[in-house]
Short mmCIF file of C-alpha atoms in Angstrom, two decimals:
data_model
loop_
_atom_site.label_atom_id
_atom_site.label_comp_id
_atom_site.label_asym_id
_atom_site.label_seq_id
_atom_site.Cartn_x
_atom_site.Cartn_y
_atom_site.Cartn_z
CA MET A 9 -25.62 16.72 -21.19
CA ARG A 10 -26.22 20.24 -19.97
CA ARG A 11 -29.83 19.41 -19.06
CA LEU A 12 -28.70 16.28 -17.22
CA ILE A 13 -26.19 18.24 -15.13
CA LEU A 14 -28.59 21.09 -14.36
CA ALA A 15 -31.28 18.59 -13.35
CA ASN A 16 -28.86 16.85 -10.97
CA THR A 17 -26.64 19.71 -9.83
CA THR A 18 -26.22 18.46 -6.29
CA GLU A 19 -25.33 14.92 -7.33
CA PHE A 20 -22.73 16.10 -9.86
CA ALA A 21 -21.23 18.51 -7.32
CA LEU A 22 -20.96 15.74 -4.73
CA VAL A 23 -19.31 13.41 -7.22
CA LEU A 24 -16.80 16.14 -8.07
CA VAL A 25 -16.05 16.89 -4.42
CA THR A 26 -15.72 13.18 -3.64
CA ILE A 27 -13.26 12.65 -6.50
CA LEU A 28 -11.14 15.61 -5.40
CA LEU A 29 -11.27 14.45 -1.79
CA CYS A 30 -10.25 10.89 -2.68
CA ALA A 31 -7.34 12.22 -4.75
CA ALA A 32 -6.15 14.33 -1.83
CA LEU A 33 -6.50 11.52 0.71
CA SER A 34 -4.71 9.03 -1.56
CA VAL A 35 -1.69 11.34 -1.47
CA GLY A 36 -1.78 11.39 2.32
CA THR A 37 -1.87 7.60 2.74
CA ASP A 38 -1.33 4.71 0.32
CA ARG A 39 -3.83 2.55 2.21
CA PHE A 40 -6.79 4.75 1.31
CA LEU A 41 -7.21 4.16 -2.43
CA THR A 42 -7.61 0.37 -2.29
CA VAL A 43 -10.51 -1.90 -3.12
CA SER A 44 -10.55 -3.45 0.36
CA ASN A 45 -10.75 -0.02 2.00
CA ALA A 46 -13.58 0.98 -0.34
CA PHE A 47 -15.56 -2.06 0.80
CA ASP A 48 -14.75 -1.22 4.42
CA VAL A 49 -16.21 2.25 3.95
CA LEU A 50 -19.32 0.76 2.35
CA ASN A 51 -19.80 -1.74 5.19
CA VAL A 52 -19.36 0.95 7.85
CA SER A 53 -21.74 3.34 6.04
CA ALA A 54 -24.57 0.84 5.54
CA VAL A 55 -26.50 1.62 8.73
CA ASN A 56 -26.28 5.39 8.25
CA ILE A 57 -27.44 5.10 4.64
CA ILE A 58 -30.49 3.10 5.75
CA PHE A 59 -31.23 5.84 8.27
CA ALA A 60 -30.69 8.51 5.63
CA VAL A 61 -33.08 7.15 3.01
CA GLY A 62 -35.78 6.96 5.67
CA LEU A 63 -35.08 10.52 6.80
CA LEU A 64 -35.10 11.62 3.16
CA VAL A 65 -38.79 10.74 2.87
CA VAL A 66 -39.63 12.82 5.93
CA LEU A 67 -37.61 15.77 4.62
CA ILE A 68 -39.29 15.56 1.21
CA SER A 69 -42.67 15.77 2.94
CA GLY A 70 -41.57 18.95 4.69
CA GLY A 71 -41.01 17.44 8.13
CA ILE A 72 -37.94 16.76 10.23
CA ASP A 73 -37.15 13.97 12.69
CA ILE A 74 -34.25 13.69 15.11
CA SER A 75 -35.59 10.75 17.14
CA PHE A 76 -34.92 7.95 14.64
CA ALA A 77 -31.50 6.91 16.01
CA VAL A 78 -32.89 6.55 19.53
CA ALA A 79 -35.91 4.73 18.09
CA ALA A 80 -33.49 2.27 16.47
CA SER A 81 -31.87 1.70 19.86
CA VAL A 82 -35.28 0.92 21.34
CA VAL A 83 -35.99 -1.44 18.42
CA GLN A 84 -32.73 -3.31 19.10
CA TYR A 85 -33.65 -4.03 22.70
CA VAL A 86 -37.29 -4.89 22.06
CA THR A 87 -36.42 -7.15 19.13
CA VAL A 88 -33.71 -9.09 20.97
CA LEU A 89 -35.88 -9.51 24.06
CA ALA A 90 -38.86 -10.61 21.95
CA LEU A 91 -36.72 -13.09 20.03
CA GLY A 92 -35.46 -14.47 23.33
CA ALA A 93 -39.04 -15.03 24.43
CA LEU A 94 -39.71 -16.83 21.15
CA GLY A 95 -36.82 -19.19 21.72
CA GLY A 96 -34.27 -17.47 19.51
CA GLY A 97 -36.25 -16.79 16.35
CA ASN A 98 -34.76 -16.32 12.89
CA TRP A 99 -34.03 -13.60 10.36
CA ALA A 100 -37.63 -13.45 9.11
CA GLU A 101 -39.02 -12.96 12.61
CA GLY A 102 -36.25 -10.48 13.41
CA PHE A 103 -37.10 -8.26 10.42
CA ILE A 104 -40.83 -8.48 11.12
CA ILE A 105 -40.48 -7.51 14.79
CA ALA A 106 -37.91 -4.78 14.14
CA GLY A 107 -39.93 -3.32 11.28
CA ALA A 108 -43.19 -3.39 13.23
CA VAL A 109 -41.72 -1.75 16.33
CA GLY A 110 -39.96 0.86 14.19
CA ILE A 111 -43.15 1.70 12.30
CA GLY A 112 -45.02 1.99 15.60
CA LEU A 113 -42.51 4.50 16.97
CA GLY A 114 -42.62 6.46 13.73
CA LEU A 115 -46.42 6.59 13.81
CA ILE A 116 -46.26 8.05 17.32
CA ASN A 117 -44.37 11.01 15.88
CA ALA A 118 -46.89 11.33 13.04
CA LEU A 119 -49.78 11.25 15.52
CA LEU A 120 -48.28 14.05 17.61
CA ILE A 121 -47.63 16.19 14.53
CA TRP A 122 -50.90 15.58 12.69
CA ARG A 123 -53.45 15.25 15.47
CA LEU A 124 -51.96 17.65 18.03
CA ASN A 125 -50.54 20.11 15.49
CA ILE A 126 -47.10 20.07 17.05
CA ILE A 127 -44.20 21.27 14.89
CA SER A 128 -42.25 18.22 13.74
CA ILE A 129 -38.91 19.24 15.22
CA VAL A 130 -40.53 19.97 18.59
CA ALA A 131 -42.44 16.68 18.54
CA THR A 132 -39.36 14.63 17.68
CA ILE A 133 -37.18 16.40 20.25
CA SER A 134 -39.80 15.33 22.79
CA THR A 135 -39.96 11.73 21.59
CA PHE A 136 -36.15 11.65 21.35
CA ASN A 137 -35.95 12.32 25.09
CA ILE A 138 -38.94 10.13 25.96
CA PHE A 139 -37.69 7.12 23.99
CA PHE A 140 -34.14 7.41 25.30
CA GLY A 141 -35.28 8.04 28.86
CA LEU A 142 -37.56 5.00 28.86
CA LEU A 143 -34.84 2.86 27.29
CA MET A 144 -32.25 3.81 29.90
CA PHE A 145 -34.78 3.51 32.73
CA PHE A 146 -35.87 -0.02 31.87
CA THR A 147 -32.46 -1.30 30.78
CA LYS A 148 -30.47 0.63 33.41
CA GLY A 149 -27.89 1.14 30.69
CA VAL A 150 -26.97 -2.56 30.61
CA SER A 151 -25.86 -3.93 27.26
CA ILE A 152 -26.93 -7.28 25.79
CA TYR A 153 -24.12 -9.50 24.58
CA ASP A 154 -25.95 -12.84 24.43
CA LEU A 155 -27.57 -12.59 21.01
CA PRO A 156 -29.14 -15.46 19.02
CA ASP A 157 -26.54 -17.31 16.94
CA TRP A 158 -28.15 -16.32 13.64
CA LEU A 159 -27.99 -12.62 14.57
CA SER A 160 -24.41 -12.62 15.85
CA THR A 161 -22.98 -14.73 13.03
CA ARG A 162 -21.57 -12.60 10.19
CA VAL A 163 -23.35 -13.11 6.89
CA VAL A 164 -21.01 -12.60 3.93
CA PHE A 165 -22.45 -12.87 0.41
CA TYR A 166 -19.12 -12.45 -1.35
CA GLU A 167 -15.51 -12.40 -0.21
CA HIS A 168 -12.21 -12.30 -2.03
CA GLU A 169 -8.60 -12.11 -0.91
CA MET A 170 -6.57 -9.42 -2.63
CA SER A 171 -2.94 -9.76 -3.70
CA ASP A 172 -1.77 -7.73 -0.70
CA GLY A 173 -3.46 -10.12 1.74
CA SER A 174 -6.47 -7.89 2.47
CA TRP A 175 -10.04 -9.07 2.01
CA ILE A 176 -13.06 -7.55 0.34
CA GLU A 177 -16.45 -8.58 1.72
CA LEU A 178 -20.03 -7.94 0.70
CA THR A 179 -21.92 -8.30 3.97
CA LEU A 180 -25.60 -8.51 4.90
CA PRO A 181 -25.91 -4.85 6.04
CA VAL A 182 -24.73 -3.67 2.61
CA VAL A 183 -27.22 -5.91 0.78
CA VAL A 184 -30.05 -4.76 3.06
CA MET A 185 -28.95 -1.15 2.53
CA ILE A 186 -29.13 -1.58 -1.25
CA LEU A 187 -32.63 -3.05 -0.98
CA CYS A 188 -33.76 -0.18 1.27
CA CYS A 189 -32.37 2.35 -1.22
CA LEU A 190 -34.14 0.68 -4.13
CA ALA A 191 -37.43 0.46 -2.23
CA THR A 192 -37.24 4.14 -1.23
CA TRP A 193 -36.31 5.20 -4.77
CA PHE A 194 -39.21 3.23 -6.23
CA MET A 195 -41.69 4.70 -3.76
CA ILE A 196 -40.74 8.37 -4.20
CA SER A 197 -39.95 8.22 -7.93
CA ARG A 198 -42.28 5.68 -9.48
CA THR A 199 -45.52 5.84 -7.50
CA THR A 200 -48.39 8.28 -7.15
CA VAL A 201 -47.76 8.41 -3.42
CA GLY A 202 -44.20 9.56 -4.05
CA ARG A 203 -45.38 12.41 -6.29
CA GLN A 204 -47.88 13.39 -3.62
CA LEU A 205 -45.10 13.50 -1.02
CA TYR A 206 -43.10 15.92 -3.17
CA ALA A 207 -46.19 18.06 -3.81
CA PHE A 208 -47.12 18.11 -0.14
CA GLY A 209 -43.61 19.07 0.93
CA ASP A 210 -43.34 21.81 -1.69
CA ASN A 211 -46.77 23.36 -1.07
CA PRO A 212 -48.86 21.86 1.76
CA GLU A 213 -51.84 24.16 1.22
CA GLY A 214 -51.85 23.58 -2.52
CA ALA A 215 -51.64 19.82 -1.93
CA ARG A 216 -54.59 19.98 0.46
CA ARG A 217 -56.68 21.90 -2.08
CA PHE A 218 -55.72 19.42 -4.76
CA GLY A 219 -57.23 16.66 -2.64
CA ILE A 220 -54.11 14.99 -1.24
CA ASN A 221 -54.72 13.33 2.12
CA ILE A 222 -52.45 15.37 4.40
CA GLY A 223 -52.78 12.99 7.34
CA ALA A 224 -51.78 10.05 5.17
CA MET A 225 -48.65 11.93 4.05
CA HIS A 226 -47.59 12.41 7.68
CA TYR A 227 -48.21 8.80 8.64
CA LEU A 228 -46.54 7.47 5.50
CA SER A 229 -43.37 9.56 5.79
CA PHE A 230 -42.78 9.04 9.50
CA GLY A 231 -43.88 5.42 9.30
CA TRP A 232 -41.37 4.83 6.49
CA LEU A 233 -38.59 6.41 8.56
CA GLY A 234 -39.66 4.21 11.48
CA LEU A 235 -39.40 1.14 9.27
CA MET A 236 -35.92 2.13 8.10
CA ALA A 237 -34.89 2.88 11.70
CA GLY A 238 -36.07 -0.57 12.76
CA ILE A 239 -34.13 -2.27 9.98
CA ALA A 240 -31.04 -0.14 10.69
CA GLY A 241 -31.23 -1.03 14.37
CA LEU A 242 -31.31 -4.74 13.56
CA MET A 243 -28.36 -4.34 11.16
CA GLN A 244 -26.39 -2.42 13.79
CA ALA A 245 -26.93 -5.23 16.31
CA HIS A 246 -25.78 -7.73 13.68
CA TYR A 247 -22.73 -5.64 12.73
CA ALA A 248 -21.64 -4.92 16.32
CA GLN A 249 -22.74 -8.36 17.63
CA GLU A 250 -24.10 -6.65 20.72
CA VAL A 251 -26.88 -4.30 21.78
CA VAL A 252 -25.67 -1.16 23.53
CA PRO A 253 -28.38 1.32 24.62
CA ASN A 254 -26.44 4.45 23.62
CA ALA A 255 -24.50 3.05 20.64
CA LEU A 256 -26.62 4.98 18.12
CA TYR A 257 -27.08 8.07 20.29
CA GLY A 258 -25.85 11.14 18.43
CA ARG A 259 -26.06 9.71 14.92
CA GLU A 260 -29.20 11.65 14.14
CA LEU A 261 -27.35 14.93 13.55
CA ASP A 262 -24.65 13.29 11.42
CA VAL A 263 -27.28 11.60 9.24
CA LEU A 264 -29.37 14.76 9.02
CA ALA A 265 -26.33 16.78 7.93
CA ALA A 266 -25.35 14.18 5.33
CA THR A 267 -28.90 13.97 3.96
CA VAL A 268 -29.17 17.74 3.60
CA LEU A 269 -25.70 17.69 2.06
CA GLY A 270 -27.13 15.24 -0.48
CA GLY A 271 -29.66 17.81 -1.65
CA ALA A 272 -32.69 17.20 0.57
CA ARG A 273 -34.29 20.56 1.33
CA LEU A 274 -35.30 21.28 4.92
CA GLY A 275 -38.35 23.13 3.61
CA GLY A 276 -39.56 20.01 1.80
CA GLY A 277 -40.30 19.11 -1.81
CA LYS A 278 -36.77 18.24 -2.89
CA GLY A 279 -34.33 15.35 -2.51
CA SER A 280 -33.12 12.16 -4.17
CA VAL A 281 -31.89 8.78 -3.02
CA LEU A 282 -28.69 9.10 -5.05
CA GLY A 283 -27.85 12.45 -3.50
CA CYS A 284 -28.65 11.10 -0.07
CA VAL A 285 -26.28 8.12 -0.52
CA LEU A 286 -23.53 10.36 -1.92
CA GLY A 287 -23.87 12.69 1.05
CA VAL A 288 -23.42 9.88 3.59
CA LEU A 289 -20.52 8.37 1.63
CA LEU A 290 -18.74 11.73 1.41
CA VAL A 291 -18.81 12.07 5.19
CA SER A 292 -17.73 8.44 5.69
CA ILE A 293 -14.89 8.75 3.17
CA THR A 294 -13.65 11.86 4.95
CA GLN A 295 -13.67 10.16 8.34
CA ASN A 296 -12.04 7.02 6.95
CA GLY A 297 -9.26 8.95 5.23
CA LEU A 298 -8.51 11.08 8.28
CA ASN A 299 -8.40 7.96 10.43
CA LEU A 300 -5.91 6.25 8.09
CA MET A 301 -3.77 9.40 8.15
CA GLY A 302 -3.66 9.28 11.92
CA VAL A 303 -5.64 12.48 12.46
CA SER A 304 -7.13 12.80 15.92
CA PRO A 305 -10.82 11.77 16.10
CA PHE A 306 -11.49 15.08 17.85
CA ALA A 307 -10.71 16.84 14.57
CA PHE A 308 -13.25 14.74 12.61
CA LYS A 309 -16.22 17.00 13.31
CA MET A 310 -14.30 20.13 12.39
CA VAL A 311 -13.02 18.76 9.09
CA VAL A 312 -16.31 17.06 8.18
CA GLY A 313 -18.12 20.33 8.92
CA ALA A 314 -15.81 22.16 6.52
CA ILE A 315 -16.33 19.50 3.83
CA ILE A 316 -20.11 19.79 4.19
CA LEU A 317 -19.92 23.59 3.95
CA ILE A 318 -17.78 23.46 0.81
CA ALA A 319 -19.89 20.75 -0.83
CA ILE A 320 -23.17 22.57 -0.16
CA THR A 321 -21.68 25.77 -1.57
CA LEU A 322 -20.59 23.95 -4.73
CA SER A 323 -23.87 22.11 -5.14
CA SER A 324 -25.93 25.31 -4.88
CA ALA A 325 -23.78 27.56 -7.00
CA ARG A 326 -20.94 26.04 -8.96
CA PHE A 327 -22.69 24.15 -11.74
CA ASP A 328 -25.55 26.63 -12.06
CA LYS A 329 -23.08 29.50 -12.54
CA LEU A 330 -20.19 27.90 -14.34
CA LEU A 331 -22.01 25.60 -16.74
CA PRO A 332 -23.91 28.34 -18.61
CA VAL A 333 -20.69 30.30 -18.95
CA ALA A 334 -18.92 27.25 -20.37
CA MET A 335 -21.79 26.61 -22.75
CA LYS A 336 -21.73 30.22 -23.98
CA SER A 337 -18.00 30.03 -24.58
CA SER A 338 -18.44 26.79 -26.50
CA THR A 339 -21.21 28.35 -28.59
CA LYS A 340 -19.07 31.39 -29.43
CA GLY A 341 -16.18 29.13 -30.42
CA SER A 342 -18.42 27.14 -32.74
CA ALA A 343 -19.78 30.32 -34.32
CA ARG A 344 -16.27 31.56 -35.06
CA ARG A 345 -15.38 28.29 -36.78
#
């Protein structure tokens, strides 16, 4: 048990913080600790979690990207316009187009970083502004409300009416999010490429000397984030039933903060899908609880910032310091008996 906790310190700390937070919020409002509200939080968090697992791969490889949310906005527009040209299309065509455009935008970032030797944060700040500028220039900020029927129709895999009249729903974005999480987990945890990503992020020079293709690591990580951004953009259009050019603008910092909160190291070489998901959910739970309590939205950032600070402090220190002490006390007690 001790080894399990020490090997997953961040995840255990986040679970602890989340439990304490939920207990506190349930005292503040009786609507928070309900099954229907839990499903609402999951549905609302789906797009950000898809973003986060893509960003996780980039962070593991030692890079950073803040252009993915804007890239998803570009994907939304391009996909809807392309589907219109195809006569409406279907889900299969939608995922193919969105994924391809997203990968293409991600590979642009990889090209700038690998071929031109530009620092990743500088490169993605540039593409952030280029992508958003081009999007606003060509669209003139006009939203698209006339979506294909299959895209604007809610897809619900499971629904159930609770005794209080509320409904719980398992929607398409949540199912897609689960699949994206599983695919990312499999890639980074069960494949040679995943081990190479960790090695490259932890020690780039050592990875190069070991024979790992450094260029491939860049293209793979940023291409994967581009794929996730494309899928997230399509899911956002489906969830909102409209395409708004600046709807996802600003999410990049929230997702980055939540992913780092989940244990991903900015220096590379560390991070897990579980921690990433817990980080996003912790932020979403906080926002949801404050909203139900009637707290002003302007206070969200302040409170969420404090939660992130506390959680990171716990994840980096609490279990590492307190667990050995507890184990020593337990050992002494056993010796006395």
